[in-house]
CSV table of C-alpha atoms in Angstrom, one decimal:
chain,number,residue,atom,x,y,z
A,64,MET,CA,0.2,0.0,-0.1
A,65,GLU,CA,1.6,3.3,-0.9
A,66,LYS,CA,2.2,5.7,1.8
A,67,PRO,CA,0.5,8.9,2.0
A,68,PRO,CA,2.5,12.0,1.3
A,69,GLU,CA,4.7,12.8,4.4
A,70,ASN,CA,3.0,16.1,5.2
A,71,GLU,CA,-0.3,14.3,5.3
A,72,GLN,CA,1.0,12.0,7.8
A,73,LYS,CA,1.6,14.9,10.2
A,74,GLY,CA,-1.1,16.8,12.2
A,75,PRO,CA,-1.3,20.6,12.1
A,76,ARG,CA,1.9,22.2,13.0
A,77,ALA,CA,1.7,24.0,16.3
A,78,ILE,CA,3.4,27.5,16.3
A,79,PRO,CA,3.9,29.2,19.4
A,80,THR,CA,2.3,32.5,19.4
A,81,VAL,CA,2.1,35.5,21.7
A,82,SER,CA,-0.4,37.6,19.7
A,83,ALA,CA,-2.0,37.6,16.2
A,84,VAL,CA,-4.5,39.5,14.3
A,85,LEU,CA,-6.1,37.0,12.0
A,86,GLU,CA,-7.7,37.3,8.7
A,87,ASP,CA,-11.2,38.2,10.0
A,88,GLY,CA,-10.0,40.8,12.2
A,89,ALA,CA,-10.1,38.7,15.2
A,90,ILE,CA,-7.5,39.8,17.6
A,91,VAL,CA,-5.6,36.9,19.6
A,92,GLU,CA,-3.4,37.4,22.8
A,93,MET,CA,-1.7,35.1,24.7
A,94,VAL,CA,-2.4,35.2,28.4
A,95,HIS,CA,-0.8,33.6,31.6
A,96,ARG,CA,-2.4,32.2,34.8
A,97,PRO,CA,0.5,31.5,37.3
A,98,THR,CA,-1.4,30.2,39.9
A,99,GLU,CA,-2.7,27.4,37.5
A,100,GLY,CA,0.5,27.0,35.6
A,101,ARG,CA,-1.2,27.5,32.3
A,102,THR,CA,-1.3,29.8,29.4
A,103,ALA,CA,-4.1,30.3,27.0
A,104,PHE,CA,-5.4,32.6,24.4
A,105,VAL,CA,-8.0,35.5,24.7
A,106,ILE,CA,-9.7,35.9,21.6
A,107,TRP,CA,-11.6,39.2,20.6
A,108,GLU,CA,-14.0,39.0,17.8
A,109,LYS,CA,-17.6,39.9,16.8
A,110,ASP,CA,-17.6,42.4,19.8
A,111,ALA,CA,-17.1,39.5,22.3
A,112,TRP,CA,-14.2,37.6,23.8
A,113,ARG,CA,-13.3,34.1,24.8
A,114,PHE,CA,-10.7,31.9,25.9
A,115,SER,CA,-9.4,29.3,23.9
A,116,GLY,CA,-6.6,26.9,24.3
A,117,GLN,CA,-5.5,27.2,20.4
A,118,VAL,CA,-6.4,29.2,17.2
A,119,GLU,CA,-6.5,27.6,13.8
A,120,LEU,CA,-4.2,29.9,11.6
A,121,GLY,CA,-4.8,27.6,8.2
A,122,PRO,CA,-5.3,24.0,7.0
A,123,ARG,CA,-2.1,22.7,8.8
A,124,ARG,CA,-1.4,25.6,11.1
A,125,LEU,CA,-2.2,25.9,14.6
A,126,ALA,CA,-1.5,28.9,16.7
A,127,VAL,CA,-0.6,27.5,20.2
A,128,PRO,CA,0.4,29.6,23.4
A,129,TYR,CA,3.8,29.4,24.7
A,130,SER,CA,4.5,27.0,27.4
A,131,PRO,CA,4.0,28.7,31.0
A,132,HIS,CA,7.5,27.4,31.7
A,133,ASN,CA,8.9,29.5,28.8
A,134,ASN,CA,11.3,32.2,29.6
A,135,ILE,CA,9.3,34.7,27.8
A,136,LEU,CA,6.8,34.3,30.7
A,137,ARG,CA,9.1,32.9,33.5
A,138,HIS,CA,12.6,34.2,34.7
A,139,PRO,CA,15.0,31.3,34.9
A,140,ASP,CA,14.9,31.6,38.7
A,141,GLY,CA,11.1,30.5,38.4
A,142,ARG,CA,9.7,34.4,39.1
A,143,PRO,CA,7.1,35.0,36.7
A,144,LEU,CA,7.6,37.9,34.3
A,145,LEU,CA,4.2,38.5,33.2
A,146,ARG,CA,0.8,38.6,35.2
A,147,LEU,CA,-1.6,39.4,32.5
A,148,ILE,CA,-4.9,38.1,33.8
A,149,ALA,CA,-3.6,36.5,36.9
A,150,ASP,CA,-6.4,37.8,39.1
A,151,CYS,CA,-9.2,38.3,36.7
A,152,GLU,CA,-12.5,37.1,37.7
A,153,VAL,CA,-13.4,35.7,34.3
A,154,GLU,CA,-15.4,32.7,33.2
A,155,VAL,CA,-14.0,30.5,30.4
A,156,ILE,CA,-16.7,30.5,27.8
A,157,ASP,CA,-15.5,27.4,26.1
A,158,PRO,CA,-14.7,25.0,28.8
A,159,SER,CA,-14.5,22.3,26.1
A,160,ALA,CA,-11.4,23.8,24.7
A,161,PRO,CA,-8.7,21.1,24.2
A,162,PRO,CA,-6.1,21.3,27.1
A,163,VAL,CA,-3.3,23.6,26.3
A,164,PRO,CA,-0.4,21.5,25.1
A,165,ASP,CA,2.7,21.9,27.1
A,166,LEU,CA,5.0,22.0,24.0
A,167,PRO,CA,8.5,22.9,24.3
A,168,ALA,CA,8.2,26.2,22.4
A,169,ARG,CA,10.8,26.4,19.5
A,170,ARG,CA,12.7,29.1,21.1
A,171,GLU,CA,13.1,27.5,24.5
A,172,ARG,CA,15.1,24.7,23.2
A,173,GLN,CA,18.6,24.6,24.7
A,174,ASN,CA,20.4,24.0,21.7
A,175,GLY,CA,20.6,27.8,20.5
A,176,PRO,CA,23.9,29.0,18.9
A,177,PRO,CA,26.7,29.1,21.4
A,178,PRO,CA,28.0,32.6,22.3
A,179,ALA,CA,30.7,34.0,20.2
A,180,GLU,CA,34.3,33.1,21.0
A,181,GLY,CA,37.6,34.9,20.6
A,182,ASN,CA,37.8,36.7,17.4
A,183,GLU,CA,34.4,35.3,15.9
A,184,PRO,CA,32.5,38.1,14.3
A,185,ARG,CA,29.9,39.5,16.8
A,186,MET,CA,26.2,40.2,16.0
A,187,THR,CA,26.1,43.6,14.1
A,188,ASP,CA,24.0,46.5,14.9
A,189,PRO,CA,21.7,46.0,11.9
A,190,GLN,CA,21.2,42.5,13.0
A,191,LYS,CA,20.3,43.3,16.4
A,192,ARG,CA,17.7,45.9,15.5
A,193,TYR,CA,16.3,43.5,13.0
A,194,LEU,CA,15.9,40.8,15.5
A,195,PHE,CA,14.3,43.0,18.0
A,196,ARG,CA,11.7,44.2,15.3
A,197,LEU,CA,10.8,40.7,14.4
A,198,LEU,CA,10.3,39.7,17.8
A,199,ALA,CA,8.1,42.8,18.6
A,200,GLN,CA,6.0,41.8,15.5
A,201,GLN,CA,5.2,38.3,17.6
A,202,GLY,CA,4.4,40.5,20.7
A,203,VAL,CA,7.7,40.3,22.4
A,204,GLU,CA,9.1,43.7,23.2
A,205,GLY,CA,11.6,45.7,25.2
A,206,LYS,CA,12.9,44.2,28.1
A,207,GLN,CA,11.4,41.1,27.5
A,208,ALA,CA,12.9,40.7,24.3
A,209,GLU,CA,16.3,41.5,25.6
A,210,ALA,CA,15.8,38.7,28.5
A,211,HIS,CA,14.6,36.4,25.5
A,212,LEU,CA,17.5,36.9,23.4
A,213,ARG,CA,20.1,36.6,26.2
A,214,ASP,CA,18.5,33.5,27.4
A,215,TYR,CA,18.2,32.0,23.7
A,216,PHE,CA,21.8,32.7,23.0
A,217,ARG,CA,23.0,31.8,26.5
A,218,VAL,CA,24.8,35.2,27.0
A,219,GLN,CA,24.9,37.8,29.7
A,220,ASN,CA,25.4,40.5,27.3
A,221,LEU,CA,24.0,40.6,23.7
A,222,ARG,CA,27.3,42.1,22.5
A,223,ASP,CA,28.7,38.5,23.0
A,224,VAL,CA,26.1,37.0,20.6
A,225,SER,CA,27.6,35.7,17.4
A,226,LYS,CA,26.9,37.1,13.8
A,227,ALA,CA,26.2,33.7,12.4
A,228,GLY,CA,24.0,32.8,15.6
A,229,ALA,CA,22.3,36.1,15.0
A,230,SER,CA,21.9,35.2,11.3
A,231,GLN,CA,20.5,31.7,12.1
A,232,LEU,CA,17.7,33.2,14.6
A,233,ILE,CA,16.7,35.8,11.9
A,234,GLU,CA,16.2,33.1,9.4
A,235,GLU,CA,14.0,31.2,11.8
A,236,LEU,CA,11.7,34.2,12.8
A,237,ILE,CA,11.4,35.4,9.1
A,238,ALA,CA,10.2,31.5,8.2
A,239,ASP,CA,7.9,31.6,11.2
A,240,GLN,CA,6.4,34.7,10.2
A,241,LYS,CA,5.9,33.5,6.7
A,242,GLU,CA,4.2,30.3,7.7
A,243,ALA,CA,1.9,32.4,10.3
A,244,GLY,CA,0.8,34.3,7.3
A,245,GLY,CA,3.2,36.7,5.8
A,246,GLY,CA,4.7,39.8,7.1
A,247,ALA,CA,7.3,41.8,5.4
A,248,ALA,CA,9.6,41.3,8.4
B,199,MET,CA,43.8,58.9,-0.4
B,200,GLU,CA,42.0,56.0,-1.4
B,201,LEU,CA,38.7,56.5,-2.8
B,202,PRO,CA,35.4,54.9,-2.0
B,203,GLU,CA,34.1,52.3,-3.9
B,204,ALA,CA,30.8,54.1,-4.6
B,205,VAL,CA,29.5,57.5,-4.4
B,206,SER,CA,26.7,57.2,-1.8
B,207,VAL,CA,24.3,60.3,-1.6
B,208,SER,CA,24.6,60.7,2.0
B,209,HIS,CA,28.4,60.6,1.9
B,210,LEU,CA,28.3,63.4,-0.8
B,211,ASN,CA,26.2,65.4,1.3
B,212,LEU,CA,28.2,64.8,4.5
B,213,TYR,CA,31.2,65.8,2.6
B,214,LEU,CA,29.8,68.9,1.4
B,215,THR,CA,28.5,69.9,4.8
B,216,CYS,CA,31.6,69.1,6.8
B,217,SER,CA,34.3,67.1,4.9
B,218,LEU,CA,36.3,66.8,8.1
B,219,LYS,CA,33.3,64.7,9.8
B,220,TYR,CA,33.4,62.5,6.2
B,221,ARG,CA,37.0,61.9,7.2
B,222,PHE,CA,36.6,60.9,10.9
B,223,GLN,CA,33.6,58.9,9.8
B,224,HIS,CA,34.2,57.1,6.5
B,225,VAL,CA,38.2,57.4,6.1
B,226,ASP,CA,39.4,57.2,9.7
B,227,ARG,CA,36.2,55.4,10.9
B,228,LEU,CA,36.6,56.6,14.4
B,229,PRO,CA,34.4,54.9,16.9
B,230,ARG,CA,31.5,57.1,17.9
B,231,LEU,CA,31.6,57.7,21.7
B,232,TYR,CA,27.8,58.5,21.6
B,233,ARG,CA,24.9,58.8,19.3
B,234,ALA,CA,22.8,61.9,18.8
B,235,ALA,CA,18.9,61.0,20.0
B,236,GLY,CA,17.7,62.8,17.0
B,237,MET,CA,19.6,60.5,14.8
B,238,VAL,CA,18.6,57.4,16.6
B,239,PHE,CA,14.9,58.7,16.3
B,240,GLY,CA,15.1,59.4,12.7
B,241,SER,CA,16.5,55.9,12.0
B,242,ALA,CA,13.7,54.2,14.0
B,243,ILE,CA,11.0,56.1,12.3
B,244,HIS,CA,12.8,55.1,9.0
B,245,LYS,CA,12.8,51.5,9.8
B,246,ALA,CA,9.1,51.6,11.0
B,247,LEU,CA,8.1,53.1,7.8
B,248,GLU,CA,10.1,50.7,5.6
B,249,TRP,CA,8.2,47.9,7.2
B,250,LEU,CA,4.9,49.6,6.7
B,251,HIS,CA,5.5,50.2,3.1
B,252,LYS,CA,6.7,46.8,2.5
B,253,GLU,CA,3.6,45.4,4.1
B,254,ARG,CA,1.5,47.7,1.9
B,255,LYS,CA,3.6,46.5,-1.3
B,256,ALA,CA,2.5,43.2,-0.4
B,257,GLY,CA,-1.1,44.3,-0.5
B,258,ARG,CA,-1.6,44.0,3.5
B,259,ASN,CA,-2.7,46.9,5.6
B,260,PRO,CA,-1.2,46.0,9.0
B,261,PRO,CA,-2.8,47.4,12.3
B,262,LEU,CA,-1.5,50.7,13.5
B,263,ASP,CA,-0.4,48.9,16.8
B,264,GLN,CA,2.1,46.7,14.7
B,265,LEU,CA,3.7,49.7,13.3
B,266,LEU,CA,4.1,51.4,16.7
B,267,ARG,CA,5.8,47.9,18.1
B,268,THR,CA,8.2,48.0,15.3
B,269,PHE,CA,9.1,51.4,15.9
B,270,GLY,CA,9.5,50.9,19.8
B,271,ALA,CA,11.6,47.8,19.3
B,272,ASP,CA,13.9,49.3,17.0
B,273,TRP,CA,14.4,52.5,19.3
B,274,HIS,CA,15.0,49.8,22.3
B,275,ALA,CA,17.6,47.9,20.1
B,276,GLN,CA,19.4,51.1,19.3
B,277,CYS,CA,19.4,52.4,22.7
B,278,LEU,CA,21.2,49.1,24.1
B,279,ASP,CA,24.8,49.5,24.9
B,280,GLU,CA,24.9,53.0,23.4
B,281,ASP,CA,25.4,56.3,25.2
B,282,ILE,CA,22.6,58.5,23.6
B,283,ARG,CA,22.8,62.0,23.9
B,284,PHE,CA,19.4,63.8,24.2
B,285,ALA,CA,18.8,67.6,23.4
B,286,ASN,CA,17.6,69.7,26.1
B,287,GLY,CA,14.4,68.7,27.4
B,288,ASP,CA,14.1,65.7,25.5
B,289,ASP,CA,14.3,61.8,27.0
B,290,SER,CA,13.7,58.6,25.7
B,291,GLU,CA,10.1,58.4,26.8
B,292,LYS,CA,9.3,61.9,25.3
B,293,LEU,CA,10.8,60.6,22.0
B,294,VAL,CA,9.2,57.4,21.8
B,295,PHE,CA,5.9,58.9,22.5
B,296,LYS,CA,6.5,61.5,19.7
B,297,GLY,CA,7.7,58.9,17.5
B,298,LYS,CA,4.1,57.1,17.9
B,299,GLU,CA,2.2,60.4,17.3
B,300,LEU,CA,4.1,61.0,14.2
B,301,LEU,CA,3.5,57.5,13.0
B,302,SER,CA,-0.1,57.4,13.8
B,303,GLU,CA,-0.4,60.8,11.9
B,304,TYR,CA,1.3,59.2,8.8
B,305,TYR,CA,-0.6,55.9,9.1
B,306,GLY,CA,-3.8,57.8,8.9
B,307,LEU,CA,-3.0,59.5,5.6
B,308,PRO,CA,-4.2,58.8,2.3
B,309,ALA,CA,-1.5,56.7,0.7
B,310,GLY,CA,-0.5,55.9,-2.9
B,311,ARG,CA,-0.1,52.3,-4.1
B,312,VAL,CA,3.4,51.4,-3.1
B,313,LYS,CA,5.5,49.8,-5.8
B,314,ASP,CA,8.6,49.5,-3.9
B,315,ALA,CA,10.4,50.4,-0.6
B,316,GLU,CA,13.9,50.9,0.2
B,317,LEU,CA,15.0,50.3,-3.3
B,318,PHE,CA,18.9,49.9,-3.3
B,319,PHE,CA,20.6,51.2,-6.5
B,320,GLN,CA,24.0,51.3,-7.9
B,321,ILE,CA,24.3,52.8,-11.4
B,322,PRO,CA,27.0,54.5,-13.2
B,323,LEU,CA,26.7,58.3,-13.1
B,324,VAL,CA,27.0,60.0,-16.4
B,325,ASN,CA,27.2,63.7,-17.4
B,326,PRO,CA,24.2,64.1,-19.5
B,327,GLU,CA,25.5,67.1,-21.0
B,328,THR,CA,29.0,65.6,-22.3
B,329,GLY,CA,28.4,61.9,-21.7
B,330,GLU,CA,31.4,61.7,-19.5
B,331,VAL,CA,31.1,58.6,-17.1
B,332,LEU,CA,32.4,58.9,-13.5
B,333,GLY,CA,34.7,56.3,-12.8
B,334,ILE,CA,33.1,55.4,-9.6
B,335,PRO,CA,29.2,54.3,-9.5
B,336,LEU,CA,26.3,56.1,-7.5
B,337,ARG,CA,24.8,54.4,-4.9
B,338,GLY,CA,21.7,54.9,-2.7
B,339,VAL,CA,18.4,53.7,-1.5
B,340,ILE,CA,15.2,55.1,-2.6
B,341,ASP,CA,12.8,55.3,0.4
B,342,LEU,CA,9.3,55.0,-1.4
B,343,ILE,CA,8.2,54.5,-5.0
B,344,GLU,CA,4.5,54.8,-5.5
B,345,GLU,CA,2.4,54.1,-8.8
B,346,ASP,CA,2.5,56.8,-11.3
B,347,ASP,CA,6.2,57.4,-11.2
B,348,VAL,CA,6.1,59.1,-8.0
B,349,ILE,CA,9.1,59.0,-5.5
B,350,GLY,CA,8.7,59.7,-1.7
B,351,GLU,CA,11.8,60.7,0.3
B,352,LEU,CA,11.3,60.3,4.0
B,353,LYS,CA,12.5,62.8,6.6
B,354,THR,CA,12.1,63.6,10.4
B,355,SER,CA,13.0,67.2,11.6
B,356,LEU,CA,12.5,69.5,14.2
B,357,LYS,CA,10.8,72.3,11.8
B,358,SER,CA,8.9,72.3,8.6
B,359,TRP,CA,10.8,72.6,5.3
B,360,SER,CA,10.0,75.3,2.8
B,361,LEU,CA,9.9,75.0,-0.9
B,362,ALA,CA,13.0,77.0,-1.3
B,363,ASP,CA,14.7,74.2,0.5
B,364,LEU,CA,14.0,71.4,-2.4
B,365,PRO,CA,16.0,72.7,-5.6
B,366,ASP,CA,19.4,72.0,-4.3
B,367,ASN,CA,18.4,68.7,-2.3
B,368,LEU,CA,20.8,66.5,-3.6
B,369,GLN,CA,19.3,63.3,-2.4
B,370,LEU,CA,16.1,64.1,-4.5
B,371,THR,CA,18.2,64.7,-7.7
B,372,ALA,CA,20.0,61.4,-7.1
B,373,TYR,CA,17.0,59.5,-6.7
B,374,SER,CA,15.5,61.0,-9.7
B,375,TYR,CA,18.4,60.1,-11.6
B,376,ALA,CA,18.5,56.6,-10.4
B,377,TYR,CA,14.7,56.3,-11.2
B,378,GLU,CA,15.4,57.5,-14.9
B,379,VAL,CA,18.1,54.9,-15.4
B,380,LEU,CA,16.4,52.1,-13.8
B,381,PHE,CA,13.0,52.7,-15.0
B,382,GLY,CA,13.8,54.3,-18.5
B,383,ARG,CA,11.3,57.2,-17.7
B,384,PRO,CA,11.5,60.3,-15.9
B,385,THR,CA,9.7,60.6,-12.4
B,386,LYS,CA,6.3,62.4,-12.2
B,387,ASP,CA,6.8,63.9,-8.9
B,388,LEU,CA,9.5,64.0,-6.2
B,389,LYS,CA,7.8,64.1,-2.7
B,390,VAL,CA,9.6,65.0,0.5
B,391,ILE,CA,7.4,63.6,3.4
B,392,ASN,CA,8.5,65.5,6.4
B,393,LEU,CA,7.6,64.1,9.8
B,394,VAL,CA,7.9,67.2,11.9
B,395,ARG,CA,8.7,66.7,15.6
B,396,THR,CA,7.1,70.0,16.8
B,397,LYS,CA,4.9,70.2,19.8
B,398,GLN,CA,1.8,69.5,17.8
B,399,PRO,CA,3.3,66.8,15.2
B,400,LYS,CA,2.5,66.9,11.7
B,401,VAL,CA,3.4,65.2,8.5
B,402,GLN,CA,4.4,67.7,5.9
B,403,THR,CA,4.4,66.7,2.2
B,404,LEU,CA,6.3,69.1,-0.5
B,405,ILE,CA,6.3,68.3,-4.1
B,406,THR,CA,9.1,68.9,-6.7
B,407,GLY,CA,11.0,67.9,-9.8
B,408,ARG,CA,14.2,67.7,-11.5
B,409,GLU,CA,15.6,68.1,-15.0
B,410,LYS,CA,18.8,67.5,-17.1
B,411,LYS,CA,20.8,70.4,-15.6
B,412,ASP,CA,20.2,69.2,-12.0
B,413,TYR,CA,21.8,65.7,-13.3
B,414,GLU,CA,25.0,67.7,-14.7
B,415,ARG,CA,25.4,69.4,-11.6
B,416,LEU,CA,24.9,66.3,-9.5
B,417,PHE,CA,27.8,64.8,-11.8
B,418,CYS,CA,30.1,67.7,-11.2
B,419,LEU,CA,29.6,67.8,-7.4
B,420,ALA,CA,30.5,63.8,-7.4
B,421,LYS,CA,33.4,64.5,-9.6
B,422,GLU,CA,34.7,67.1,-7.1
B,423,PHE,CA,33.9,65.1,-4.1
B,424,LEU,CA,36.2,62.4,-5.5
B,425,ARG,CA,38.9,64.7,-6.3
B,426,GLY,CA,38.7,66.3,-2.8
B,427,ILE,CA,39.1,62.9,-1.2
B,428,ARG,CA,42.1,62.0,-3.5
B,429,ALA,CA,43.7,65.0,-2.6
B,430,GLY,CA,43.2,64.6,1.0
B,431,VAL,CA,41.1,67.8,1.5
B,432,PHE,CA,39.3,67.8,4.9
B,433,ILE,CA,38.3,70.8,6.2
B,434,PRO,CA,36.1,71.6,9.3
B,435,ASN,CA,33.0,73.6,9.0
B,436,ARG,CA,32.5,74.9,12.6
B,437,GLY,CA,29.3,76.3,13.2
B,438,CYS,CA,27.4,74.4,10.6
B,439,TRP,CA,24.2,72.7,11.6
B,440,MET,CA,25.7,69.5,12.3
B,441,CYS,CA,28.0,70.6,14.9
B,442,LYS,CA,25.4,70.8,17.8
B,443,ASP,CA,25.3,67.2,18.1
B,444,CYS,CA,28.3,66.0,16.3
B,445,GLU,CA,29.8,62.7,17.6
B,446,TYR,CA,33.5,63.8,16.5
B,447,ASP,CA,33.4,67.2,18.2
B,448,GLN,CA,36.5,66.5,20.5
B,449,ASP,CA,38.4,65.1,17.5
B,450,CYS,CA,37.5,68.1,15.4
B,451,ARG,CA,38.6,70.5,18.1
B,452,GLU,CA,41.9,68.5,18.2
B,453,TRP,CA,42.3,68.6,14.8
B,454,THR,CA,45.4,70.4,13.4
B,455,GLY,CA,45.5,69.9,9.8
B,456,ASN,CA,45.7,66.8,7.5
B,457,GLU,CA,49.0,65.1,6.9
B,458,GLU,CA,50.5,65.1,3.2
B,459,GLU,CA,49.9,62.4,0.9
B,460,GLY,CA,52.1,59.4,1.8
B,461,GLY,CA,51.3,60.0,5.6
B,462,GLU,CA,53.5,62.7,6.6
B,463,LYS,CA,52.3,66.1,7.7
B,464,ASP,CA,55.7,67.6,8.1
B,465,ALA,CA,59.5,66.4,7.7
B,466,SER,CA,59.8,66.0,11.7
B,467,GLN,CA,56.8,63.6,12.1
B,468,HIS,CA,56.7,60.1,10.6
B,469,LEU,CA,52.9,58.8,10.6
B,470,PRO,CA,51.2,55.9,9.2
B,471,ALA,CA,48.6,56.8,6.4
B,472,GLY,CA,45.4,57.7,8.1
B,473,SER,CA,46.9,58.8,11.4
B,474,ARG,CA,45.6,62.1,12.8
B,475,VAL,CA,48.1,64.7,14.5
B,476,PHE,CA,47.1,65.7,17.9
B,477,GLN,CA,48.4,68.8,19.9
B,478,ALA,CA,50.0,68.3,23.1
B,479,PRO,CA,47.1,68.5,25.9
B,480,ALA,CA,48.2,71.8,27.3
B,481,ALA,CA,48.3,73.3,23.9
B,482,HIS,CA,44.9,71.8,22.9
B,483,GLU,CA,43.6,72.9,26.2
B,484,SER,CA,44.6,76.5,25.9
B,485,ALA,CA,43.1,76.6,22.3
B,486,ARG,CA,40.0,75.3,23.3
B,487,GLY,CA,40.1,78.0,26.0
B,488,ALA,CA,40.9,80.7,23.5
B,489,ARG,CA,38.0,79.5,21.5
B,490,ARG,CA,35.6,80.0,24.3
């Protein structure tokens, strides 16, 4: 029996997402409930909002919130960085929503490029600016973006990031953006 | 003196405004000890609008919020590990707020269909009158090309421009020339889109055009620019508009002339090519005192 094409064997691809605006105008924002140790999306559409564990972006693309353990949300020492709706008295409108998968977010992986060593060329200024802009388009901004990059590259100071490592992350972020529905980066 | 590999419009403008700053920045490549907040601001606005125009070129109309995020992120990235000097009364928060106001204003304006954004070019520069070709190409980036052969040049400034500022603007001449070379037809309009950072922020649009004699003048200026560099002519223009937040102010004050071709300023000093000669501290202190 012939095997189906590889892409049909796989389920939809989960894309960790912080925020998005869908084609129909719906606004999706990730929220974090540290007391429950879970993340979810709040979706605003048709003048109403609701919670959901995931959002379909297309036939094979599924936006999922970042893991509650991701360093976007949680400092390596365990302190939460964000408390978006920690104490909101809200009702989950769709209790049948599938549980939030505790996927290791792509950028949570431990095998990010190593820091630059010796005379290895360092991340250039345009690369640094580009990375911050790309992250901002995913909803990761300012100090959060700084912490995220330091953690990803495993450096104390962004000056120690290698040029090659920065290029690699830029390519990944652009690829993610294209998959998530375009964007001029 | 080694010539640049291309004549960039911004380099040409810099040389004409202060050739010594050109030398510090592009020949000696002196590290900047700080950056003027106005430059950082303009650059962040530019990057945000570049992103917006590319989105619009692709047929998308991104939400304003995303444009503002892009601006904020670029500002933040530029301010990391840099000493940013703010003009009196300004600070990071105020400038970010002002930038967002200006971008919101721009975002809401009716826009022509974007055909291209940040279009890089490197083309031969030819004197249209004589056919002489400059040995070094002309290089630049056109901020915005709209349908119907309209070019947009983005600016940020503290005050409005007047129409009198436009005829001698070399960037507009160079972009108009490049457009003709690249697309084989003249531009219809050259638009300066000025995001004015006044108390009540506003976006000002001025329109002008160019003709053959402007291209001839561009050629002559570029030729003299190269001749000046080859001959090592770098002269401070103290008191020009760039001085107030020039990153090389101290270097400029300590400058005591250019060395002769071959690396020697006079027979008693043997310096490597590109070195600068400094006065003894006591002498330069007294010279600075005398200037005050």
